[in-house]
Tab-separated table of C-alpha atoms in Angstrom:
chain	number	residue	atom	x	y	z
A	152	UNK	CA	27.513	17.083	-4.094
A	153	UNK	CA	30.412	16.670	-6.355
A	154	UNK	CA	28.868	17.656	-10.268
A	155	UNK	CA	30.852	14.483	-11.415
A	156	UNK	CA	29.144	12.461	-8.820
A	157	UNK	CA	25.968	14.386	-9.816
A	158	UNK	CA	26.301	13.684	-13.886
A	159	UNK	CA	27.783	10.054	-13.072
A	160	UNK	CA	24.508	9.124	-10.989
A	161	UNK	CA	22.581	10.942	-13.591
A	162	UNK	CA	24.340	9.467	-16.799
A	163	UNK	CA	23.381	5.732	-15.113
A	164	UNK	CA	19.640	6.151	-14.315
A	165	UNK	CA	18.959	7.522	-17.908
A	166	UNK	CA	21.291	4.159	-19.250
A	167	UNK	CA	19.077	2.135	-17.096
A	168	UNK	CA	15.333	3.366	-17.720
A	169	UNK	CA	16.404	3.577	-21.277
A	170	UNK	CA	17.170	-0.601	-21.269
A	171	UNK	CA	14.109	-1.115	-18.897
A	172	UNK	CA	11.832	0.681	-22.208
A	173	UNK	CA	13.624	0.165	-25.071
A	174	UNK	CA	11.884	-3.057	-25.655
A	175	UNK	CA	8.371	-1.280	-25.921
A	176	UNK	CA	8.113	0.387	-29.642
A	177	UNK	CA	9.829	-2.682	-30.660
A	178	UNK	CA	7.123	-4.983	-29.562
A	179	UNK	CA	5.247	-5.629	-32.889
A	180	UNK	CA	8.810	-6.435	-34.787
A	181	UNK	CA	9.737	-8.712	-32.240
A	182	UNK	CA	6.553	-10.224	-32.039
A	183	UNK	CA	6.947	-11.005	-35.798
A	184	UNK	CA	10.158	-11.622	-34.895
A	185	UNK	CA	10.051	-14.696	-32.388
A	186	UNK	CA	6.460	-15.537	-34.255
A	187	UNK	CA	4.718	-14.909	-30.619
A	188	UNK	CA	1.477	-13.107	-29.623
A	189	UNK	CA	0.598	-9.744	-28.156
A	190	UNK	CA	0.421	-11.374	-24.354
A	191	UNK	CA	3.496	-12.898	-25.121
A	192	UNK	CA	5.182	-9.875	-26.600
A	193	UNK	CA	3.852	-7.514	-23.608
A	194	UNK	CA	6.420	-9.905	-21.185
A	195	UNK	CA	9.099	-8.061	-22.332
A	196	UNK	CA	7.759	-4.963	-20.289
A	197	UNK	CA	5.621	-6.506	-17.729
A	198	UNK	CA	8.778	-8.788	-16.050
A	199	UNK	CA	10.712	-5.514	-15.184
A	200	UNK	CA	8.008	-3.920	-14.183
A	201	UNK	CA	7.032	-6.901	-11.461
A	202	UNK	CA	10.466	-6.921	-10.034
A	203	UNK	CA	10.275	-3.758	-9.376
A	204	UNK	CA	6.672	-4.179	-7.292
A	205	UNK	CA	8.521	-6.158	-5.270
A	206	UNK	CA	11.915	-4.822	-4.818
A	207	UNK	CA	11.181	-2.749	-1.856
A	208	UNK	CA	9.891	-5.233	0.058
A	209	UNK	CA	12.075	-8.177	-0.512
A	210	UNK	CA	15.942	-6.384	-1.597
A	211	UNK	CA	16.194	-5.605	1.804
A	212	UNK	CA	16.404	-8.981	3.190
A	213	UNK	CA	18.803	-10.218	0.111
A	214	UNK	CA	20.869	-7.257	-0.117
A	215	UNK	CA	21.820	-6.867	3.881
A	216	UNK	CA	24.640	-4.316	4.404
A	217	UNK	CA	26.203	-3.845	0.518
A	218	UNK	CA	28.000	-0.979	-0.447
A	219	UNK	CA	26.248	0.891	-3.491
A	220	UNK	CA	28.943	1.586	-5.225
A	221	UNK	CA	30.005	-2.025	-5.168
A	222	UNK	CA	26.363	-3.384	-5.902
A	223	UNK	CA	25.974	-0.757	-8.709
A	224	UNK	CA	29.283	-2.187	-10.341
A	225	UNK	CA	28.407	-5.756	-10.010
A	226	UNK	CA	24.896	-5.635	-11.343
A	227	UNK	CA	25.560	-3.505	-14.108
A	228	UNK	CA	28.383	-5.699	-14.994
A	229	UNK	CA	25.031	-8.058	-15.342
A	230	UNK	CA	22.851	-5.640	-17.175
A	231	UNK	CA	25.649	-5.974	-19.875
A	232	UNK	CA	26.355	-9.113	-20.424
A	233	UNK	CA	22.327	-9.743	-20.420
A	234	UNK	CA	21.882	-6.943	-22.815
A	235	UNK	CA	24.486	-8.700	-25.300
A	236	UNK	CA	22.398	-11.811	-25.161
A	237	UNK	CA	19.521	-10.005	-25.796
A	238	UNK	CA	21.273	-8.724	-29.197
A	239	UNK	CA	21.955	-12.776	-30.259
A	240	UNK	CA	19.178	-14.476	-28.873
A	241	UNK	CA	17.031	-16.188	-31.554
A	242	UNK	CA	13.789	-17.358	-29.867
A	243	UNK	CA	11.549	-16.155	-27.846
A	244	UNK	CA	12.357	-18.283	-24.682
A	245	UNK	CA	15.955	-17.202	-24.819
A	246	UNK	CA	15.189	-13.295	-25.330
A	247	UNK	CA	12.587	-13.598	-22.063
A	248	UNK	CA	15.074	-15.485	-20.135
A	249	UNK	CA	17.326	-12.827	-20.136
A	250	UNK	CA	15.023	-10.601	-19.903
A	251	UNK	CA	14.066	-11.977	-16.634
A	252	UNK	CA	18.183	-11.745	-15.775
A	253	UNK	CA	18.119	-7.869	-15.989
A	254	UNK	CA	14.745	-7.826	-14.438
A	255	UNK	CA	16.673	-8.975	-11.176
A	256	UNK	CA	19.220	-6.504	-11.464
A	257	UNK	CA	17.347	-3.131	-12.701
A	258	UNK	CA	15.951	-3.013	-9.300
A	259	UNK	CA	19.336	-3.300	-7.366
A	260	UNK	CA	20.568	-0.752	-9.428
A	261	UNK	CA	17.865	1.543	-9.049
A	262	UNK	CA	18.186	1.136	-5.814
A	263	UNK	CA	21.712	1.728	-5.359
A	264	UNK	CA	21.536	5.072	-7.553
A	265	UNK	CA	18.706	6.426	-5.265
A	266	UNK	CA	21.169	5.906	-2.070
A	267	UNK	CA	24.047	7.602	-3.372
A	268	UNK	CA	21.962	10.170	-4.834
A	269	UNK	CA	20.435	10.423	-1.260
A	270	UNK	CA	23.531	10.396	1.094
A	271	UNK	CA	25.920	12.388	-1.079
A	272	UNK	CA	24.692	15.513	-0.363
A	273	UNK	CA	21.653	15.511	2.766
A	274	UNK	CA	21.093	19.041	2.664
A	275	UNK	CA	19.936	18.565	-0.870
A	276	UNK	CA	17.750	15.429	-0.628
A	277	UNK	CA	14.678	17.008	-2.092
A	278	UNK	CA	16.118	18.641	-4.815
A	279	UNK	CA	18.306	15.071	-5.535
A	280	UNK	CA	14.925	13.380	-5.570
A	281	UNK	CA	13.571	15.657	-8.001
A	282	UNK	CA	16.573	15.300	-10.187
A	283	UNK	CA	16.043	11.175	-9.732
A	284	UNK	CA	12.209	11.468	-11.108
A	285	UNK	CA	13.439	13.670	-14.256
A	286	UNK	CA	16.345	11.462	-14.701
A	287	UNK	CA	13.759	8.114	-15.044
A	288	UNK	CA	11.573	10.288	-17.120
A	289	UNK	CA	14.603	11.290	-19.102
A	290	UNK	CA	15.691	7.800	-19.982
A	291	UNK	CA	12.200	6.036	-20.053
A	292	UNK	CA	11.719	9.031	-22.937
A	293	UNK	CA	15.025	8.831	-24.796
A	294	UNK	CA	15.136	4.558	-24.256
A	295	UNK	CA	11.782	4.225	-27.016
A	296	UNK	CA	12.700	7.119	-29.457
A	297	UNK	CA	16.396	5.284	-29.195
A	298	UNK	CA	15.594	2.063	-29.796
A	299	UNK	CA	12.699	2.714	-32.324
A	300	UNK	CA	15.321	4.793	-34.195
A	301	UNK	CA	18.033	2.619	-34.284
A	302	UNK	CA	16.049	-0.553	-35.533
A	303	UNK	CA	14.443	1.357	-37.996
A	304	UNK	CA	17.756	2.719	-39.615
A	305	UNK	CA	19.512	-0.547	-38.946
A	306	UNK	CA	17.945	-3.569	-36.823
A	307	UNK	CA	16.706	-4.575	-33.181
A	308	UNK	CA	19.757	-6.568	-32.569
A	309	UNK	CA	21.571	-2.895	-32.680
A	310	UNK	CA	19.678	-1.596	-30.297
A	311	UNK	CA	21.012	-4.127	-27.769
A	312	UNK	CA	24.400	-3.979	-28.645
A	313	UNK	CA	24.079	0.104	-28.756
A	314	UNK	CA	22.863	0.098	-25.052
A	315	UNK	CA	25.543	-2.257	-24.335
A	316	UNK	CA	28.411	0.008	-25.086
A	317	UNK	CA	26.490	3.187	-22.997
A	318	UNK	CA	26.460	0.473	-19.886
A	319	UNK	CA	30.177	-0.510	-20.731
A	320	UNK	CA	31.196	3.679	-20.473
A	321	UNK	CA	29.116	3.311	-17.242
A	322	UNK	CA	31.409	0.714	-15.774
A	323	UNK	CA	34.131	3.078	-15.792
A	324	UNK	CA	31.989	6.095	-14.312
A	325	UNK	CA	30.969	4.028	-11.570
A	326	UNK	CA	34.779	3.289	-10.284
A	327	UNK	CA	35.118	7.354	-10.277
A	328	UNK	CA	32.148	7.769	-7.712
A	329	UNK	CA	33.251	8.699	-4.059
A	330	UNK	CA	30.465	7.802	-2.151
A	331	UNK	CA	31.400	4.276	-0.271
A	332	UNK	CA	28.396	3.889	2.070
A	333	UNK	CA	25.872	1.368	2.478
A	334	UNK	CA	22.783	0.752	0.155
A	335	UNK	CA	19.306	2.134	1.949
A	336	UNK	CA	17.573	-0.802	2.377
A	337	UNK	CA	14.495	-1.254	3.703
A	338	UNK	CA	13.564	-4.672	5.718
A	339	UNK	CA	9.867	-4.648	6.423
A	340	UNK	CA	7.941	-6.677	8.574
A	341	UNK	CA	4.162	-8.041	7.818
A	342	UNK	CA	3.174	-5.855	10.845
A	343	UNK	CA	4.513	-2.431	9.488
A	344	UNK	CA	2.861	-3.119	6.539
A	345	UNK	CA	-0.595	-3.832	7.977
A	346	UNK	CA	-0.529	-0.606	9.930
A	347	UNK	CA	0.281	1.488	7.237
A	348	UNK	CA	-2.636	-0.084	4.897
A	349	UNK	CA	-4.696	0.267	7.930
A	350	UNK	CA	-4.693	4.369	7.595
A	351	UNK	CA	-7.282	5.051	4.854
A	352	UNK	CA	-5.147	7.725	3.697
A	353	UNK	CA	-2.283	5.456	2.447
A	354	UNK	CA	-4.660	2.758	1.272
A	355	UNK	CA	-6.613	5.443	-1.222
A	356	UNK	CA	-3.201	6.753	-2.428
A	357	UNK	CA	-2.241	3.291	-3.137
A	358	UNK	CA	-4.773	1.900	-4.979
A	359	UNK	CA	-5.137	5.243	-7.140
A	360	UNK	CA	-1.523	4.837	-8.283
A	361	UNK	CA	-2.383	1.011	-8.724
A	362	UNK	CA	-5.241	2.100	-11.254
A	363	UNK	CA	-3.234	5.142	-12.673
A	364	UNK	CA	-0.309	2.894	-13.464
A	365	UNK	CA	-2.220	0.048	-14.925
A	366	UNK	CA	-4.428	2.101	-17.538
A	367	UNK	CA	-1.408	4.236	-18.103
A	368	UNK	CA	1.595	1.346	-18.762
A	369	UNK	CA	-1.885	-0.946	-20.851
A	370	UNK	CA	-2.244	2.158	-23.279
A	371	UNK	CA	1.508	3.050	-23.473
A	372	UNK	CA	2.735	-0.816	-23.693
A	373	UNK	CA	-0.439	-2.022	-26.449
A	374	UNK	CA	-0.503	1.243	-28.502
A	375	UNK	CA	2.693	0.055	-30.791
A	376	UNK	CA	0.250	-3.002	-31.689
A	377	UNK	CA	-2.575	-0.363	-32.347
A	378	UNK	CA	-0.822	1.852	-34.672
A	379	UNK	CA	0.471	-0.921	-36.891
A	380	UNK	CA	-3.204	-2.021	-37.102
A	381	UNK	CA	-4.096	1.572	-38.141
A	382	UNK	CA	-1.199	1.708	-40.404
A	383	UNK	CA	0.992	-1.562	-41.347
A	384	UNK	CA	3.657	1.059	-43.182
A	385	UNK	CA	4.507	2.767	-39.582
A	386	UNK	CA	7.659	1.861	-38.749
A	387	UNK	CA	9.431	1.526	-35.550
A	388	UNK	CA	10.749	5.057	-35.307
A	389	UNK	CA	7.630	6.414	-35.885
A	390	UNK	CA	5.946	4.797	-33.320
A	391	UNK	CA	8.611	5.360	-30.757
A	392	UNK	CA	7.906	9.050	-32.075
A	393	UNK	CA	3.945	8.781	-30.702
A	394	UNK	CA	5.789	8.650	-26.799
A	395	UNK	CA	7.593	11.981	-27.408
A	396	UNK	CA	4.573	13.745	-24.988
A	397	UNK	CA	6.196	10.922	-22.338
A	398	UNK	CA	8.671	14.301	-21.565
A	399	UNK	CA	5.947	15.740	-20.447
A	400	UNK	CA	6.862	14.189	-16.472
A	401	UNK	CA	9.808	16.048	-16.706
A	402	UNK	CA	7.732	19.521	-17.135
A	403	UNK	CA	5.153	18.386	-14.848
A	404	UNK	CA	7.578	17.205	-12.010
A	405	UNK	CA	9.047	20.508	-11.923
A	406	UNK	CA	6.137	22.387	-11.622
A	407	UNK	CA	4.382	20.594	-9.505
A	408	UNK	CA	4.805	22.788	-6.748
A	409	UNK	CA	3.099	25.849	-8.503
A	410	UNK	CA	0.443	23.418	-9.604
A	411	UNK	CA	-0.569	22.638	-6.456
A	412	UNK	CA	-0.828	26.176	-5.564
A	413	UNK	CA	-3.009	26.892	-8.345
A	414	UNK	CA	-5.626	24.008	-7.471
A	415	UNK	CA	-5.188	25.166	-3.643
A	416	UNK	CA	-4.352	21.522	-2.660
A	417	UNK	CA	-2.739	18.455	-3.115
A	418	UNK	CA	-6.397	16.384	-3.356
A	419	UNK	CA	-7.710	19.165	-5.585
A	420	UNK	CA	-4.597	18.382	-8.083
A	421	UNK	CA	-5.236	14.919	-7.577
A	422	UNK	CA	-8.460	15.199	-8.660
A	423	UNK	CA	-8.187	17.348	-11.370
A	424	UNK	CA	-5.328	14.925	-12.880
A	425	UNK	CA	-7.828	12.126	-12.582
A	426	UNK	CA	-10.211	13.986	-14.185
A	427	UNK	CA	-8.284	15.091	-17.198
A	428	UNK	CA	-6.480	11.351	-17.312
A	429	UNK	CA	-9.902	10.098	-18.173
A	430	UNK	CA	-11.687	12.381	-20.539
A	431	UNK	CA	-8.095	12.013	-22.673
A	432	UNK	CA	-8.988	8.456	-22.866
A	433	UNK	CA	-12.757	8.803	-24.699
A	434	UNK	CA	-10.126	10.585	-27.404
A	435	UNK	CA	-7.711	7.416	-27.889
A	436	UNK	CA	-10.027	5.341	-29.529
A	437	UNK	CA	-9.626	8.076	-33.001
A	438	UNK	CA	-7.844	6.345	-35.587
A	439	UNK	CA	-5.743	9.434	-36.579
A	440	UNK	CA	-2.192	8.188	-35.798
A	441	UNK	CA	-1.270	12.080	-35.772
A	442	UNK	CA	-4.524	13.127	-33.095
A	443	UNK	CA	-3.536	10.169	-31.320
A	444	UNK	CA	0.247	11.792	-31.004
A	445	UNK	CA	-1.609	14.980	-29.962
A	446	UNK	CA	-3.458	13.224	-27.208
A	447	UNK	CA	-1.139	11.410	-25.728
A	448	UNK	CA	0.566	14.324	-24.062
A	449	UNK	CA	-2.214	15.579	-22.395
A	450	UNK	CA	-2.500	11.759	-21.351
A	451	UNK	CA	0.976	12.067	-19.679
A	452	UNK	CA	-0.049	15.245	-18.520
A	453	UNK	CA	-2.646	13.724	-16.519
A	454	UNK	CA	-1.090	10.787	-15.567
A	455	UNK	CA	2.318	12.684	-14.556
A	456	UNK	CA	0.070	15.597	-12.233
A	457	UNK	CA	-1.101	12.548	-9.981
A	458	UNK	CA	1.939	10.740	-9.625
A	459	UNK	CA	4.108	13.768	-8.832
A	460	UNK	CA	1.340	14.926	-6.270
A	461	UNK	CA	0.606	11.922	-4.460
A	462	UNK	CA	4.616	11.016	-4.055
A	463	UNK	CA	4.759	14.054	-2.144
A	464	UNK	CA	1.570	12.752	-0.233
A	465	UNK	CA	2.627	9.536	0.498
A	466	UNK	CA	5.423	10.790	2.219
A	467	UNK	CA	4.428	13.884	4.139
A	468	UNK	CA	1.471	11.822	5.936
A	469	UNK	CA	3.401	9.864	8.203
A	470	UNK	CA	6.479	11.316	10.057
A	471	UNK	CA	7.809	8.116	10.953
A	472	UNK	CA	8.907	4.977	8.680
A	473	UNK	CA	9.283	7.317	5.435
A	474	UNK	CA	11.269	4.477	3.449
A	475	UNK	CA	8.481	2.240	4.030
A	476	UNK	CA	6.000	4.232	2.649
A	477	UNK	CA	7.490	5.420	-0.039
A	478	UNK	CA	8.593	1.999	-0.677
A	479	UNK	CA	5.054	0.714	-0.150
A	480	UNK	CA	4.245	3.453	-2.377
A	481	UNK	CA	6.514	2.057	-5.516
A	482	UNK	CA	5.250	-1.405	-4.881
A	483	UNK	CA	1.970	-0.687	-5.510
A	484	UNK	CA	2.600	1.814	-8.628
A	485	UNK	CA	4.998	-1.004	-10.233
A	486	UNK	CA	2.354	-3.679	-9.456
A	487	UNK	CA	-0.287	-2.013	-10.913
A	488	UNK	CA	2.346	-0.982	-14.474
A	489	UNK	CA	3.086	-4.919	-14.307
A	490	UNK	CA	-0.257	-5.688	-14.444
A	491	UNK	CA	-1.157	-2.948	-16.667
A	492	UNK	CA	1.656	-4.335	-19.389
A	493	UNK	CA	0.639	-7.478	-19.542
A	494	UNK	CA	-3.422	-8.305	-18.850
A	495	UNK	CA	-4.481	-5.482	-21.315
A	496	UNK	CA	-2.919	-7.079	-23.832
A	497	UNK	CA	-5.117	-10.066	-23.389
A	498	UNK	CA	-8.095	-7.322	-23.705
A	499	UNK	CA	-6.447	-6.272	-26.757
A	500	UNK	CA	-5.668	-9.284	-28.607
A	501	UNK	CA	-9.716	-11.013	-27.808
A	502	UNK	CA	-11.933	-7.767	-28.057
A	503	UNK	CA	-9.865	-5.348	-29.600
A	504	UNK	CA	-8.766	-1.421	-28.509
A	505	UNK	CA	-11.980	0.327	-28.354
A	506	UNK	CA	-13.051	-2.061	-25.131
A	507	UNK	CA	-9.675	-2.125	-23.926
A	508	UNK	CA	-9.940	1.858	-23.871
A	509	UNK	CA	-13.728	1.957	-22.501
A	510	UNK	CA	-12.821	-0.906	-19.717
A	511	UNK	CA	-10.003	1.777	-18.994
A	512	UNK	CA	-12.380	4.670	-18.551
A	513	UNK	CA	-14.735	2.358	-15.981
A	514	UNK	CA	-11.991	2.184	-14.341
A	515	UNK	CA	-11.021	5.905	-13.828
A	516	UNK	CA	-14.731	6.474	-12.891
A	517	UNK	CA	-14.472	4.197	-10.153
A	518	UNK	CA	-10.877	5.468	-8.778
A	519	UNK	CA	-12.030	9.350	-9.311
A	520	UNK	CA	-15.607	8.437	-7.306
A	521	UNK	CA	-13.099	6.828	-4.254
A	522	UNK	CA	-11.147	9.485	-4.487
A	523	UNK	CA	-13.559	12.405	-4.270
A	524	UNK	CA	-15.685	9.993	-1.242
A	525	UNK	CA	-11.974	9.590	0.567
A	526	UNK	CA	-11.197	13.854	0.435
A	527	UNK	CA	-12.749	14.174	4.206
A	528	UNK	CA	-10.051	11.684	5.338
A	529	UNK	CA	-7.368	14.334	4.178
A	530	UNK	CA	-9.456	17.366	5.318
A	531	UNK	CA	-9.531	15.942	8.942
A	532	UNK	CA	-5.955	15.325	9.198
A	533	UNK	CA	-4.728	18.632	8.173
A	534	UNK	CA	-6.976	20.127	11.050
């Protein structure tokens, strides 16, 4: 691979995770803002997120035979103009609706970055997939700590109009790309889909990244709310500051390999990550902002260890139909982050953090207890 296709591809995931978070630290201003509530606020997050879920299932059908390149330029084209509007709108109705516009297009463009970064160089696939999962890390990361930073020093309509102007120098990277192919698309039918959720093995690694991804996006997506009821003086900055252990995917990604080696197997990780995901969580109902910073990366930590592992898992148990799994894979993990930004917030807002946190932790007891039960499943196939 060409390093200026390499930094191009790079340069537009970061730019695009970045716009898909940047509305999280910001949620309490804009709340106050638009004069909306917590559930109302958490939409910001939650759309994107459910576009995603179902991306992989239904992009194939609408997006038959496009060239990347061309359907990265075209939807990004979109992702500016909406993020523009974003900057001027002045009610809530008008911010969601085009928040709902990019929510279309994040997905196509996700989608086109992951086939160019997959068919420019084949001999490197692996190592251009690990590359892709830093890069979202990357921008999911530098997105918050952006936006909090820039509407604390000047407003939130800046940090639209700032992300604007990185997608605008993205318009002109994209016409210097030389890949030309085809978008990877998958097209499922109902009946691939039933077989694959018919193998317990695929069924338990779905519904564990369901769970994972719903306590992990409820804590991440609420927790601006609960710091400005610890403290009303935090400001946006310094709550975009308490996601900083977020990086931590980017560490864990990369080792993940030796990790496994050191817990002997992929289910031991699994387990282990699990395990340490939900003793973090008895610690986030401490009212020390700073302990709560502290926390929070062993949370990613956690959280990070079992989605790293079981990507590799989901794909290495069936030889056949790869891009369906992992697609199947990403629906569920997106479905269960859409769900996590949104009904925890309703948790939040009636009954407060504490029983959001300890509805959490029932939760991870239940998905470690499957989990552990479902190990024989992965024991018998590997003999």
């Amino acid at each position: 691979m060409k390093k200026k296709d390499l930094f191009i591809v790079i340069y537009c995931i970061i730019i695009v995770l970045s716009v898909m978070y940047a509305t999280q630290p910001l949620q309490p201003l804009l709340a106050k803002q638009f004069d909306i509530s917590i559930i109302k606020a958490s939409q910001f997050t939650a759309v994107i997120m459910l576009f995603l879920a179902v991306s992989p299932i239904v992009y194939g059908y609408i997006l038959e035979k496009v060239c990347a390149k061309k359907m990265l330029y075209i939807t990004s084209i979109i992702l500016l103009i909406t993020n523009i509007f974003l900057g001027m709108s002045s009610t809530y109705e008008m911010f969601l609706f085009f928040r709902v516009c990019e929510a279309l297009v994040v997905p196509a463009i996700l989608t086109a970055l992951m086939s160019i970064l997959a068919n420019i160089d084949k001999e490197n696939i692996k190592y251009n997939m690990a590359i892709y999962v830093a890069a979202t890390v990357f921008g999911g990361l530098l997105g918050r700590v952006f936006s909090g930073a820039i509407a604390t020093t000047f407003s939130y309509e800046y940090v639209f109009y700032s992300l604007s102007f990185t997608i605008f120098i993205s318009l002109f990277l994209i016409k210097k790309l030389s890949y030309e192919g085809e978008a990877q698309l998958n097209k499922p039918k109902i009946k691939d889909i039933t077989n694959i959720l018919k193998d317990k093995r695929f069924a338990m690694v779905y519904l564990l990244m369901f769970c994972m991804f719903f306590v992990f996006a409820g804590v991440l997506n609420v927790l601006p709310f609960r710091v400005k009821d610890i403290s009303s003086s935090i400001n946006e900055f310094q709550i975009s500051l308490l996601y900083l252990g977020y990086g931590m995917g980017i560490l864990v990604s990369l080792s993940s390999k030796k990790i496994v080696k050191f817990f002997k197997n992929e289910l031991n990780t699994i387990l282990f990550g699990i395990t340490l995901f939900l003793i973090v969580n008895f610690f986030l109902v401490n009212k020390d902002v700073l302990i709560l910073f502290i926390v929070l990366f062993i949370f990613c930590i956690g959280m990070f260890t079992v989605h790293t592992v079981s990507t590799g898992l989901a794909n290495s148990m069936k030889e056949e139909r790869k891009s369906l799994t992992s697609g199947m894979y990403l629906t569920f993990y997106y479905l269960g982050g859409a769900a996590g930004s949104f009904f925890p917030s309703i948790l939040y807002e009636h009954y407060g953090w504490d029983i959001m946190i300890y509805s959490f932790i029932v939760v991870l007891f239940i998905v470690l207890g499957i989990t552990y039960r479902s190990r024989g499943l992965f024991e018998i196939k590997a003999n």
